Amino acid sequence: MYLKFFYSCVGIIFCSLLFISSSIQENPVKIIDLKTEYLEKPIGLDTKEPRFSWKFDNGSFDGQTSYTIYLGTDSSEVANKTGDQWETTFKTDKQFVSYKGKPLRPFTKYYWSVEVRNLPQGNNPKAISSFQTGMMNQDNWKGSWITDSENVDLKPVPYFRKKVAVKKEIKKATVYISAAGLYELYINGKEIGDHRLDPVYTRFDKRNLYVTYDVTRSLQMDENVVGIQLGNGWYNHQSTAVWNFDQAEWRNRPRFILNLLVEYQDGSSETMVTDSTWKTDLSPVIFTSIYTAEHVDHRLNQDGWSSPGFDDSNWKPAMEVPSPSKNIVAQAMQPIRDVEKIAAKSIRKINDTSYIFDFGRNFSGVTELKVHGQKGTELRVTHSEQLDSVGNLDLSNIDVHYRPTDDSDPFQTDIYFLNGDQEEIFKPKFNYKGFQYVQVTSSKPIELNKESITGLFMHSDVEQVGNISSSNEIVNKIWKATNASYLSNLFGYPTDCPQREKNGWTGDAHINIETGLYNYDAITIYEKWMDDHRDEQQPNGVLPSIIPTWGWGYDWGNGPDWTSTIAIIPWELYMFYGDNRALGENYENIKKYVDHITSISDENGLTDWGLGDWVPVKSVTPKELTSSIYYYVDAVILSKAARLFGKNEDYEKYTLLADKIKEAINNKYLDKKSGMYGEGRQTELSAALYWGIVPDEFKNKVAKNLADRVIMDDKHIDVGLLGSKTILGALSENGYSELAYEVASQKTYPSWGWWIVNGATTLYENWNLEASSDISKNHIMFGAIGAWFFKGLGGIYPDENHPGFKHIILKPGIPNNLAEFSASHTGPFGKITSSWQTSDEKLTYTATIPPNSSASLMLKNFEVYDDETGKQLTQDTINLSSGTHVFSLIRKE
């Protein structure tokens, strides 16, 4: 009997093990999305302590408990769990680690593997990836910077070429190239890579970026030719505008340095460098400006200029010149690319020499024109955001800051001269624009059709990680327009508009940092931009209002309401990624900045340094209130960072400072009896609520005052830039989510929806369509609504105590008249979703929590039932583990 019972138990256990094993095999946990420095298998990294991260593709387990990192130079050894550079086991649930192994060597490819242990299912998945180091040190550069001339007024841009002989079998060949200005790289007549506008804009006298290419397959035995074409970019600004970039102290003729490292199969290597043995001549690009346009004369073509066999006997030697700066570092970020091709929606032929194309949407980039015509025919291709009342192109809304000295450089107008031999293709190499309409005019008759021109949407090619969809088409269109404006203003740094300025306005950027990070994996762009901040910060802590800059913006447009980017952006990167590197790198800069504001504030702790609530609908908020609030925000972030980094004295000092500023604001602007701030304007009330100025005992009263004011304003906005960040969040986070949704989804003036019903595909610069100034039609400044969709409706928030969405706060705002809504965001642990739908009067809410993370769900105004069991959940906060959770909701009366 006992023996029979024993064998029965063994059989049950064996069958159970078979079932578990089968389940593991059918649905194993896999490690995916391995990244180094937030890039997939990057090459040319300089950082000494690169960061590694990974995700899981199976949400059926609660968490990782430990993992082992293997890193070495032999891929097979790393795959077999041996790391000669680094091998360490971490008992942690973090999916992120910074390198702490042996010092990395330059010009070396490393492989790394992560093996995750002790998962509940018992399987130990592993995955392998790689990265390659670059120069690592300034001293590793060889050769010289070269150019063709020192004449900054010389308009045609140069070609360079160098013959390279290969006599042995190549193992690997790598190009490292930096330029002051812009470049395109060719080997044996073929363009290398798909990047545009490299290297990305920096302050050239402080820092230059270099780009790395694997060109192993581009080289051939015997003779090769490396070719470079340079463009002016921001380095040699020949156009004239109000920011005076043409007067920059760094300004010079474009120049570059290139090292070609060739490693042979026999173990030897050699480096081909730039020096005076390179040859140069002028190219058919007879003028190029990053600000206005590009002019090309195909009659000056030199076919085969970058190929072997070309006769360069008439070319002259290159000039060796000093480096623009002493700091040449890797461009470790997503590149600018031609991300999308956009076909013309319509064509209108005015006559045989003039055509107008409509692309149906506003975007940043260039046009590619295919045309056949007589030799010498001049084409002018003008790009505009709007048409005038009779249907002609109208640039008056975007050329207001251009200050031309003659008529040789028309705004956003490419000029082409035909060679006349065959169909010719014109596409600017060193420029981009913002536009929807294009007019092509010619000096002689030409025949064009709708397919003759293609729009190329250009921007930093960041991965989309957020999505919004709903049953309200206005909401969907506002979200899409916001993203279109965000991408149109991401070119290695965040800009304000892609046509009129292309400047890195700080206020626009911090207002929209959450919009950017909810929707796109853009940490590399922002970390680079924070490097620009450190380059631009003056010894006294002052930052300019546009970054990068040559010097404009230090005495206008800056102040805590704008240049709080130095604190807000590193903090938000920490919130979204759980990575404190940017916060640590900028800690002393934040401190210096806050100390400067303190030095110029009044004795009570208030400051009026700043621009104020820029471009309001009608009400003007006191600048002292908004600037002092941002001063407070900076002090709070600094105190939190000090605590995070164990700087206890700083923590105490800046906590006291923040308390002092908050008290000063409330003493002057809060009427404690009425709960009113200032005159009770929308920005005054919402900024105080949103940024934590309001004492707890007054929050309900202040929030009601804000709601009453919005209702008095017919449930429409009455804010400028600063208020556009706070108005919706202050309402939805203080009990008025229904009202916030009504405001956000309005279709009449003033509102975001008003732009949409009037044909907008991007966000505008002014609420008033008939305004006489500030009327760009592709500005990101009012884009904070894009983040509010994720927060105020989807309710997806990072948890400050467990940043990087390790723990997620879910507080969805579910309006009565929004039948369906879904928000998703892929964070460091995976995809988070928060959605609801109504069918047959049943409201169903669904939340998906990624593997190895958790969430707290708060649904205050609903009775909540577990959809599977039907059991009512009575707790205020529902704790969610990884996986998908479905609830039935009944709205409380």
PDB file of N, CA, C and O in Angstrom, residues 342 361-365 384-386 397-398 412 432-437 456-459 480-491 494-503 505 508 512 755 759-766 769 774-783:
ATOM      1  N   ILE A 342       7.724  61.557 -48.534  1.00  0.00           N
ATOM      2  CA  ILE A 342       6.369  62.093 -48.571  1.00  0.00           C
ATOM      3  C   ILE A 342       6.050  62.529 -49.998  1.00  0.00           C
ATOM      4  O   ILE A 342       6.751  63.368 -50.571  1.00  0.00           O
ATOM      5  N   ARG A 361       0.891  68.191 -45.612  1.00  0.00           N
ATOM      6  CA  ARG A 361       1.286  68.210 -44.195  1.00  0.00           C
ATOM      7  C   ARG A 361       2.557  69.028 -44.043  1.00  0.00           C
ATOM      8  O   ARG A 361       3.326  69.192 -44.986  1.00  0.00           O
ATOM      9  N   ASN A 362       2.744  69.543 -42.866  1.00  0.00           N
ATOM     10  CA  ASN A 362       3.916  70.352 -42.539  1.00  0.00           C
ATOM     11  C   ASN A 362       4.995  69.439 -41.956  1.00  0.00           C
ATOM     12  O   ASN A 362       4.700  68.584 -41.118  1.00  0.00           O
ATOM     13  N   PHE A 363       6.242  69.617 -42.366  1.00  0.00           N
ATOM     14  CA  PHE A 363       7.312  68.761 -41.848  1.00  0.00           C
ATOM     15  C   PHE A 363       8.662  69.431 -42.068  1.00  0.00           C
ATOM     16  O   PHE A 363       8.779  70.437 -42.780  1.00  0.00           O
ATOM     17  N   SER A 364       9.676  68.856 -41.475  1.00  0.00           N
ATOM     18  CA  SER A 364      11.046  69.348 -41.617  1.00  0.00           C
ATOM     19  C   SER A 364      11.800  68.462 -42.588  1.00  0.00           C
ATOM     20  O   SER A 364      11.600  67.241 -42.609  1.00  0.00           O
ATOM     21  N   GLY A 365      12.671  69.072 -43.374  1.00  0.00           N
ATOM     22  CA  GLY A 365      13.471  68.271 -44.279  1.00  0.00           C
ATOM     23  C   GLY A 365      13.797  69.001 -45.557  1.00  0.00           C
ATOM     24  O   GLY A 365      13.939  70.223 -45.575  1.00  0.00           O
ATOM     25  N   SER A 384       7.574  76.771 -48.333  1.00  0.00           N
ATOM     26  CA  SER A 384       6.742  77.649 -47.508  1.00  0.00           C
ATOM     27  C   SER A 384       5.771  76.832 -46.676  1.00  0.00           C
ATOM     28  O   SER A 384       5.417  75.706 -47.024  1.00  0.00           O
ATOM     29  N   GLU A 385       5.312  77.440 -45.588  1.00  0.00           N
ATOM     30  CA  GLU A 385       4.298  76.798 -44.742  1.00  0.00           C
ATOM     31  C   GLU A 385       2.879  77.147 -45.158  1.00  0.00           C
ATOM     32  O   GLU A 385       1.935  76.478 -44.746  1.00  0.00           O
ATOM     33  N   GLN A 386       2.718  78.226 -45.924  1.00  0.00           N
ATOM     34  CA  GLN A 386       1.359  78.682 -46.213  1.00  0.00           C
ATOM     35  C   GLN A 386       1.285  79.352 -47.583  1.00  0.00           C
ATOM     36  O   GLN A 386       2.295  79.704 -48.184  1.00  0.00           O
ATOM     37  N   ASN A 397       5.343  84.565 -42.580  1.00  0.00           N
ATOM     38  CA  ASN A 397       5.260  84.106 -41.195  1.00  0.00           C
ATOM     39  C   ASN A 397       6.568  83.486 -40.705  1.00  0.00           C
ATOM     40  O   ASN A 397       6.730  83.232 -39.511  1.00  0.00           O
ATOM     41  N   ILE A 398       7.539  83.247 -41.618  1.00  0.00           N
ATOM     42  CA  ILE A 398       8.758  82.555 -41.196  1.00  0.00           C
ATOM     43  C   ILE A 398      10.050  83.272 -41.571  1.00  0.00           C
ATOM     44  O   ILE A 398      11.124  82.836 -41.155  1.00  0.00           O
ATOM     45  N   GLN A 412      14.724  79.996 -47.694  1.00  0.00           N
ATOM     46  CA  GLN A 412      14.169  78.662 -47.960  1.00  0.00           C
ATOM     47  C   GLN A 412      13.981  78.405 -49.461  1.00  0.00           C
ATOM     48  O   GLN A 412      13.029  77.744 -49.868  1.00  0.00           O
ATOM     49  N   TYR A 432      18.277  71.937 -44.233  1.00  0.00           N
ATOM     50  CA  TYR A 432      16.911  71.443 -44.097  1.00  0.00           C
ATOM     51  C   TYR A 432      15.994  72.632 -43.876  1.00  0.00           C
ATOM     52  O   TYR A 432      16.436  73.732 -43.547  1.00  0.00           O
ATOM     53  N   LYS A 433      14.713  72.408 -44.050  1.00  0.00           N
ATOM     54  CA  LYS A 433      13.731  73.484 -44.011  1.00  0.00           C
ATOM     55  C   LYS A 433      12.469  72.991 -43.319  1.00  0.00           C
ATOM     56  O   LYS A 433      12.341  71.804 -43.035  1.00  0.00           O
ATOM     57  N   GLY A 434      11.529  73.900 -43.084  1.00  0.00           N
ATOM     58  CA  GLY A 434      10.201  73.540 -42.610  1.00  0.00           C
ATOM     59  C   GLY A 434       9.182  74.026 -43.617  1.00  0.00           C
ATOM     60  O   GLY A 434       9.198  75.198 -43.994  1.00  0.00           O
ATOM     61  N   PHE A 435       8.271  73.134 -44.049  1.00  0.00           N
ATOM     62  CA  PHE A 435       7.389  73.532 -45.142  1.00  0.00           C
ATOM     63  C   PHE A 435       6.241  72.547 -45.337  1.00  0.00           C
ATOM     64  O   PHE A 435       6.266  71.423 -44.846  1.00  0.00           O
ATOM     65  N   GLN A 436       5.257  73.002 -46.112  1.00  0.00           N
ATOM     66  CA  GLN A 436       4.192  72.159 -46.647  1.00  0.00           C
ATOM     67  C   GLN A 436       4.057  72.355 -48.154  1.00  0.00           C
ATOM     68  O   GLN A 436       3.718  71.425 -48.869  1.00  0.00           O
ATOM     69  N   TYR A 437       4.352  73.575 -48.601  1.00  0.00           N
ATOM     70  CA  TYR A 437       4.182  73.924 -50.011  1.00  0.00           C
ATOM     71  C   TYR A 437       5.542  74.214 -50.643  1.00  0.00           C
ATOM     72  O   TYR A 437       6.457  74.719 -49.990  1.00  0.00           O
ATOM     73  N   LEU A 456      11.261  64.782 -48.148  1.00  0.00           N
ATOM     74  CA  LEU A 456      12.017  63.891 -47.275  1.00  0.00           C
ATOM     75  C   LEU A 456      11.951  64.438 -45.852  1.00  0.00           C
ATOM     76  O   LEU A 456      12.512  65.502 -45.559  1.00  0.00           O
ATOM     77  N   PHE A 457      11.224  63.730 -44.996  1.00  0.00           N
ATOM     78  CA  PHE A 457      11.079  64.132 -43.594  1.00  0.00           C
ATOM     79  C   PHE A 457      12.367  63.767 -42.874  1.00  0.00           C
ATOM     80  O   PHE A 457      12.698  62.594 -42.722  1.00  0.00           O
ATOM     81  N   MET A 458      13.111  64.765 -42.430  1.00  0.00           N
ATOM     82  CA  MET A 458      14.393  64.576 -41.753  1.00  0.00           C
ATOM     83  C   MET A 458      14.267  64.910 -40.273  1.00  0.00           C
ATOM     84  O   MET A 458      13.606  65.882 -39.901  1.00  0.00           O
ATOM     85  N   HIS A 459      14.926  64.114 -39.445  1.00  0.00           N
ATOM     86  CA  HIS A 459      15.045  64.422 -38.022  1.00  0.00           C
ATOM     87  C   HIS A 459      15.953  63.384 -37.382  1.00  0.00           C
ATOM     88  O   HIS A 459      16.317  62.381 -38.023  1.00  0.00           O
ATOM     89  N   LYS A 480      -0.891  63.384 -32.834  1.00  0.00           N
ATOM     90  CA  LYS A 480      -0.064  63.217 -34.023  1.00  0.00           C
ATOM     91  C   LYS A 480       0.612  64.523 -34.418  1.00  0.00           C
ATOM     92  O   LYS A 480       1.789  64.537 -34.810  1.00  0.00           O
ATOM     93  N   ALA A 481      -0.111  65.621 -34.339  1.00  0.00           N
ATOM     94  CA  ALA A 481       0.469  66.921 -34.680  1.00  0.00           C
ATOM     95  C   ALA A 481       1.578  67.295 -33.709  1.00  0.00           C
ATOM     96  O   ALA A 481       2.602  67.866 -34.104  1.00  0.00           O
ATOM     97  N   THR A 482       1.378  66.963 -32.447  1.00  0.00           N
ATOM     98  CA  THR A 482       2.414  67.235 -31.441  1.00  0.00           C
ATOM     99  C   THR A 482       3.676  66.452 -31.761  1.00  0.00           C
ATOM    100  O   THR A 482       4.787  66.998 -31.723  1.00  0.00           O
ATOM    101  N   ASN A 483       3.540  65.179 -32.075  1.00  0.00           N
ATOM    102  CA  ASN A 483       4.703  64.370 -32.419  1.00  0.00           C
ATOM    103  C   ASN A 483       5.376  64.860 -33.695  1.00  0.00           C
ATOM    104  O   ASN A 483       6.610  64.832 -33.814  1.00  0.00           O
ATOM    105  N   ALA A 484       4.578  65.294 -34.668  1.00  0.00           N
ATOM    106  CA  ALA A 484       5.153  65.818 -35.908  1.00  0.00           C
ATOM    107  C   ALA A 484       5.986  67.067 -35.626  1.00  0.00           C
ATOM    108  O   ALA A 484       7.067  67.239 -36.205  1.00  0.00           O
ATOM    109  N   SER A 485       5.517  67.920 -34.744  1.00  0.00           N
ATOM    110  CA  SER A 485       6.295  69.105 -34.381  1.00  0.00           C
ATOM    111  C   SER A 485       7.511  68.739 -33.554  1.00  0.00           C
ATOM    112  O   SER A 485       8.589  69.340 -33.710  1.00  0.00           O
ATOM    113  N   TYR A 486       7.360  67.771 -32.669  1.00  0.00           N
ATOM    114  CA  TYR A 486       8.507  67.348 -31.861  1.00  0.00           C
ATOM    115  C   TYR A 486       9.622  66.816 -32.752  1.00  0.00           C
ATOM    116  O   TYR A 486      10.789  67.219 -32.613  1.00  0.00           O
ATOM    117  N   LEU A 487       9.296  65.920 -33.675  1.00  0.00           N
ATOM    118  CA  LEU A 487      10.314  65.350 -34.552  1.00  0.00           C
ATOM    119  C   LEU A 487      10.879  66.403 -35.497  1.00  0.00           C
ATOM    120  O   LEU A 487      12.070  66.387 -35.810  1.00  0.00           O
ATOM    121  N   SER A 488      10.033  67.319 -35.968  1.00  0.00           N
ATOM    122  CA  SER A 488      10.507  68.380 -36.852  1.00  0.00           C
ATOM    123  C   SER A 488      11.513  69.287 -36.152  1.00  0.00           C
ATOM    124  O   SER A 488      12.210  70.064 -36.820  1.00  0.00           O
ATOM    125  N   ASN A 489      11.569  69.183 -34.841  1.00  0.00           N
ATOM    126  CA  ASN A 489      12.464  70.026 -34.051  1.00  0.00           C
ATOM    127  C   ASN A 489      13.463  69.206 -33.249  1.00  0.00           C
ATOM    128  O   ASN A 489      13.859  69.596 -32.157  1.00  0.00           O
ATOM    129  N   LEU A 490      13.895  68.086 -33.839  1.00  0.00           N
ATOM    130  CA  LEU A 490      14.903  67.251 -33.195  1.00  0.00           C
ATOM    131  C   LEU A 490      16.001  66.959 -34.211  1.00  0.00           C
ATOM    132  O   LEU A 490      15.871  66.085 -35.054  1.00  0.00           O
ATOM    133  N   PHE A 491      17.076  67.731 -34.118  1.00  0.00           N
ATOM    134  CA  PHE A 491      18.189  67.616 -35.051  1.00  0.00           C
ATOM    135  C   PHE A 491      19.511  67.540 -34.291  1.00  0.00           C
ATOM    136  O   PHE A 491      20.410  68.340 -34.471  1.00  0.00           O
ATOM    137  N   PRO A 494      17.194  69.785 -29.337  1.00  0.00           N
ATOM    138  CA  PRO A 494      15.798  70.201 -29.522  1.00  0.00           C
ATOM    139  C   PRO A 494      15.736  71.654 -29.966  1.00  0.00           C
ATOM    140  O   PRO A 494      16.376  72.531 -29.373  1.00  0.00           O
ATOM    141  N   THR A 495      14.976  71.920 -31.013  1.00  0.00           N
ATOM    142  CA  THR A 495      14.834  73.283 -31.523  1.00  0.00           C
ATOM    143  C   THR A 495      13.411  73.774 -31.318  1.00  0.00           C
ATOM    144  O   THR A 495      12.540  73.037 -30.873  1.00  0.00           O
ATOM    145  N   ASP A 496      13.193  75.024 -31.680  1.00  0.00           N
ATOM    146  CA  ASP A 496      11.865  75.623 -31.547  1.00  0.00           C
ATOM    147  C   ASP A 496      11.039  75.445 -32.809  1.00  0.00           C
ATOM    148  O   ASP A 496       9.865  75.128 -32.766  1.00  0.00           O
ATOM    149  N   CYS A 497      11.667  75.656 -33.971  1.00  0.00           N
ATOM    150  CA  CYS A 497      10.977  75.552 -35.254  1.00  0.00           C
ATOM    151  C   CYS A 497      12.009  75.193 -36.322  1.00  0.00           C
ATOM    152  O   CYS A 497      13.183  75.544 -36.192  1.00  0.00           O
ATOM    153  N   PRO A 498      11.605  74.510 -37.385  1.00  0.00           N
ATOM    154  CA  PRO A 498      12.571  74.064 -38.384  1.00  0.00           C
ATOM    155  C   PRO A 498      12.771  75.038 -39.538  1.00  0.00           C
ATOM    156  O   PRO A 498      13.506  74.711 -40.472  1.00  0.00           O
ATOM    157  N   GLN A 499      12.144  76.213 -39.469  1.00  0.00           N
ATOM    158  CA  GLN A 499      12.251  77.134 -40.595  1.00  0.00           C
ATOM    159  C   GLN A 499      12.804  78.502 -40.160  1.00  0.00           C
ATOM    160  O   GLN A 499      13.894  78.902 -40.577  1.00  0.00           O
ATOM    161  N   ARG A 500      12.088  79.208 -39.315  1.00  0.00           N
ATOM    162  CA  ARG A 500      12.422  80.594 -38.997  1.00  0.00           C
ATOM    163  C   ARG A 500      13.700  80.740 -38.186  1.00  0.00           C
ATOM    164  O   ARG A 500      14.423  81.715 -38.304  1.00  0.00           O
ATOM    165  N   GLU A 501      13.974  79.730 -37.310  1.00  0.00           N
ATOM    166  CA  GLU A 501      15.104  79.883 -36.396  1.00  0.00           C
ATOM    167  C   GLU A 501      16.046  78.683 -36.370  1.00  0.00           C
ATOM    168  O   GLU A 501      17.236  78.829 -36.481  1.00  0.00           O
ATOM    169  N   LYS A 502      15.488  77.494 -36.091  1.00  0.00           N
ATOM    170  CA  LYS A 502      16.314  76.299 -35.870  1.00  0.00           C
ATOM    171  C   LYS A 502      17.188  76.436 -34.626  1.00  0.00           C
ATOM    172  O   LYS A 502      18.238  75.808 -34.514  1.00  0.00           O
ATOM    173  N   ASN A 503      16.754  77.251 -33.673  1.00  0.00           N
ATOM    174  CA  ASN A 503      17.530  77.487 -32.452  1.00  0.00           C
ATOM    175  C   ASN A 503      17.093  76.562 -31.325  1.00  0.00           C
ATOM    176  O   ASN A 503      15.920  76.186 -31.222  1.00  0.00           O
ATOM    177  N   TRP A 505      15.987  76.688 -28.285  1.00  0.00           N
ATOM    178  CA  TRP A 505      15.378  77.488 -27.222  1.00  0.00           C
ATOM    179  C   TRP A 505      15.127  76.608 -25.996  1.00  0.00           C
ATOM    180  O   TRP A 505      14.442  75.586 -26.067  1.00  0.00           O
ATOM    181  N   ASP A 508      11.256  76.113 -24.621  1.00  0.00           N
ATOM    182  CA  ASP A 508      10.484  75.154 -25.402  1.00  0.00           C
ATOM    183  C   ASP A 508      10.854  73.720 -25.025  1.00  0.00           C
ATOM    184  O   ASP A 508      10.004  72.826 -24.984  1.00  0.00           O
ATOM    185  N   ASN A 512       8.555  70.665 -22.908  1.00  0.00           N
ATOM    186  CA  ASN A 512       8.146  69.493 -23.689  1.00  0.00           C
ATOM    187  C   ASN A 512       9.011  68.260 -23.452  1.00  0.00           C
ATOM    188  O   ASN A 512       8.921  67.305 -24.228  1.00  0.00           O
ATOM    189  N   TRP A 755      -6.645  74.686 -33.911  1.00  0.00           N
ATOM    190  CA  TRP A 755      -5.646  74.572 -34.978  1.00  0.00           C
ATOM    191  C   TRP A 755      -5.992  73.405 -35.905  1.00  0.00           C
ATOM    192  O   TRP A 755      -5.909  73.522 -37.129  1.00  0.00           O
ATOM    193  N   GLY A 759      -6.963  72.932 -40.199  1.00  0.00           N
ATOM    194  CA  GLY A 759      -6.051  72.300 -41.136  1.00  0.00           C
ATOM    195  C   GLY A 759      -4.651  72.032 -40.633  1.00  0.00           C
ATOM    196  O   GLY A 759      -3.799  71.570 -41.397  1.00  0.00           O
ATOM    197  N   ALA A 760      -4.372  72.283 -39.363  1.00  0.00           N
ATOM    198  CA  ALA A 760      -3.013  72.087 -38.849  1.00  0.00           C
ATOM    199  C   ALA A 760      -2.644  70.614 -38.808  1.00  0.00           C
ATOM    200  O   ALA A 760      -3.458  69.764 -38.421  1.00  0.00           O
ATOM    201  N   THR A 761      -1.417  70.305 -39.205  1.00  0.00           N
ATOM    202  CA  THR A 761      -0.855  68.964 -39.041  1.00  0.00           C
ATOM    203  C   THR A 761       0.336  68.990 -38.098  1.00  0.00           C
ATOM    204  O   THR A 761       0.911  67.943 -37.798  1.00  0.00           O
ATOM    205  N   THR A 762       0.713  70.184 -37.670  1.00  0.00           N
ATOM    206  CA  THR A 762       1.731  70.388 -36.645  1.00  0.00           C
ATOM    207  C   THR A 762       1.192  71.458 -35.692  1.00  0.00           C
ATOM    208  O   THR A 762       0.148  72.064 -35.961  1.00  0.00           O
ATOM    209  N   LEU A 763       1.879  71.687 -34.592  1.00  0.00           N
ATOM    210  CA  LEU A 763       1.431  72.700 -33.641  1.00  0.00           C
ATOM    211  C   LEU A 763       1.900  74.087 -34.072  1.00  0.00           C
ATOM    212  O   LEU A 763       2.973  74.247 -34.657  1.00  0.00           O
ATOM    213  N   TYR A 764       1.102  75.081 -33.743  1.00  0.00           N
ATOM    214  CA  TYR A 764       1.406  76.460 -34.116  1.00  0.00           C
ATOM    215  C   TYR A 764       2.102  77.196 -32.976  1.00  0.00           C
ATOM    216  O   TYR A 764       2.162  76.711 -31.837  1.00  0.00           O
ATOM    217  N   GLU A 765       2.589  78.393 -33.288  1.00  0.00           N
ATOM    218  CA  GLU A 765       3.294  79.208 -32.305  1.00  0.00           C
ATOM    219  C   GLU A 765       2.375  80.169 -31.584  1.00  0.00           C
ATOM    220  O   GLU A 765       2.740  80.720 -30.544  1.00  0.00           O
ATOM    221  N   ASN A 766       1.173  80.375 -32.109  1.00  0.00           N
ATOM    222  CA  ASN A 766       0.246  81.329 -31.511  1.00  0.00           C
ATOM    223  C   ASN A 766      -1.147  80.739 -31.538  1.00  0.00           C
ATOM    224  O   ASN A 766      -1.557  80.125 -32.530  1.00  0.00           O
ATOM    225  N   LEU A 769      -4.990  82.470 -34.886  1.00  0.00           N
ATOM    226  CA  LEU A 769      -4.604  82.258 -36.279  1.00  0.00           C
ATOM    227  C   LEU A 769      -4.413  83.567 -37.025  1.00  0.00           C
ATOM    228  O   LEU A 769      -3.734  83.602 -38.058  1.00  0.00           O
ATOM    229  N   ASP A 774       4.672  86.005 -34.072  1.00  0.00           N
ATOM    230  CA  ASP A 774       4.741  84.675 -33.457  1.00  0.00           C
ATOM    231  C   ASP A 774       3.769  83.724 -34.158  1.00  0.00           C
ATOM    232  O   ASP A 774       2.909  83.113 -33.525  1.00  0.00           O
ATOM    233  N   ILE A 775       3.941  83.572 -35.473  1.00  0.00           N
ATOM    234  CA  ILE A 775       2.936  82.849 -36.249  1.00  0.00           C
ATOM    235  C   ILE A 775       3.539  81.701 -37.071  1.00  0.00           C
ATOM    236  O   ILE A 775       3.023  81.352 -38.134  1.00  0.00           O
ATOM    237  N   SER A 776       4.622  81.123 -36.588  1.00  0.00           N
ATOM    238  CA  SER A 776       5.127  79.894 -37.207  1.00  0.00           C
ATOM    239  C   SER A 776       4.061  78.803 -37.103  1.00  0.00           C
ATOM    240  O   SER A 776       3.314  78.727 -36.122  1.00  0.00           O
ATOM    241  N   LYS A 777       4.022  77.936 -38.116  1.00  0.00           N
ATOM    242  CA  LYS A 777       3.039  76.856 -38.116  1.00  0.00           C
ATOM    243  C   LYS A 777       3.658  75.500 -37.810  1.00  0.00           C
ATOM    244  O   LYS A 777       3.020  74.471 -38.028  1.00  0.00           O
ATOM    245  N   ASN A 778       4.873  75.498 -37.319  1.00  0.00           N
ATOM    246  CA  ASN A 778       5.484  74.249 -36.862  1.00  0.00           C
ATOM    247  C   ASN A 778       6.401  74.571 -35.696  1.00  0.00           C
ATOM    248  O   ASN A 778       7.611  74.694 -35.844  1.00  0.00           O
ATOM    249  N   HIS A 779       5.796  74.720 -34.525  1.00  0.00           N
ATOM    250  CA  HIS A 779       6.503  75.030 -33.286  1.00  0.00           C
ATOM    251  C   HIS A 779       6.148  73.966 -32.256  1.00  0.00           C
ATOM    252  O   HIS A 779       4.989  73.552 -32.175  1.00  0.00           O
ATOM    253  N   ILE A 780       7.115  73.544 -31.457  1.00  0.00           N
ATOM    254  CA  ILE A 780       6.834  72.554 -30.423  1.00  0.00           C
ATOM    255  C   ILE A 780       6.444  73.214 -29.100  1.00  0.00           C
ATOM    256  O   ILE A 780       6.043  72.524 -28.161  1.00  0.00           O
ATOM    257  N   MET A 781       6.514  74.511 -28.993  1.00  0.00           N
ATOM    258  CA  MET A 781       6.408  75.180 -27.684  1.00  0.00           C
ATOM    259  C   MET A 781       5.139  74.820 -26.912  1.00  0.00           C
ATOM    260  O   MET A 781       5.165  74.671 -25.694  1.00  0.00           O
ATOM    261  N   PHE A 782       4.007  74.664 -27.582  1.00  0.00           N
ATOM    262  CA  PHE A 782       2.763  74.340 -26.875  1.00  0.00           C
ATOM    263  C   PHE A 782       2.469  72.842 -26.888  1.00  0.00           C
ATOM    264  O   PHE A 782       1.307  72.426 -26.878  1.00  0.00           O
ATOM    265  N   GLY A 783       3.511  72.017 -26.873  1.00  0.00           N
ATOM    266  CA  GLY A 783       3.351  70.580 -27.019  1.00  0.00           C
ATOM    267  C   GLY A 783       3.188  69.785 -25.744  1.00  0.00           C
ATOM    268  O   GLY A 783       3.126  68.556 -25.800  1.00  0.00           O
TER     269      GLY A 783
END
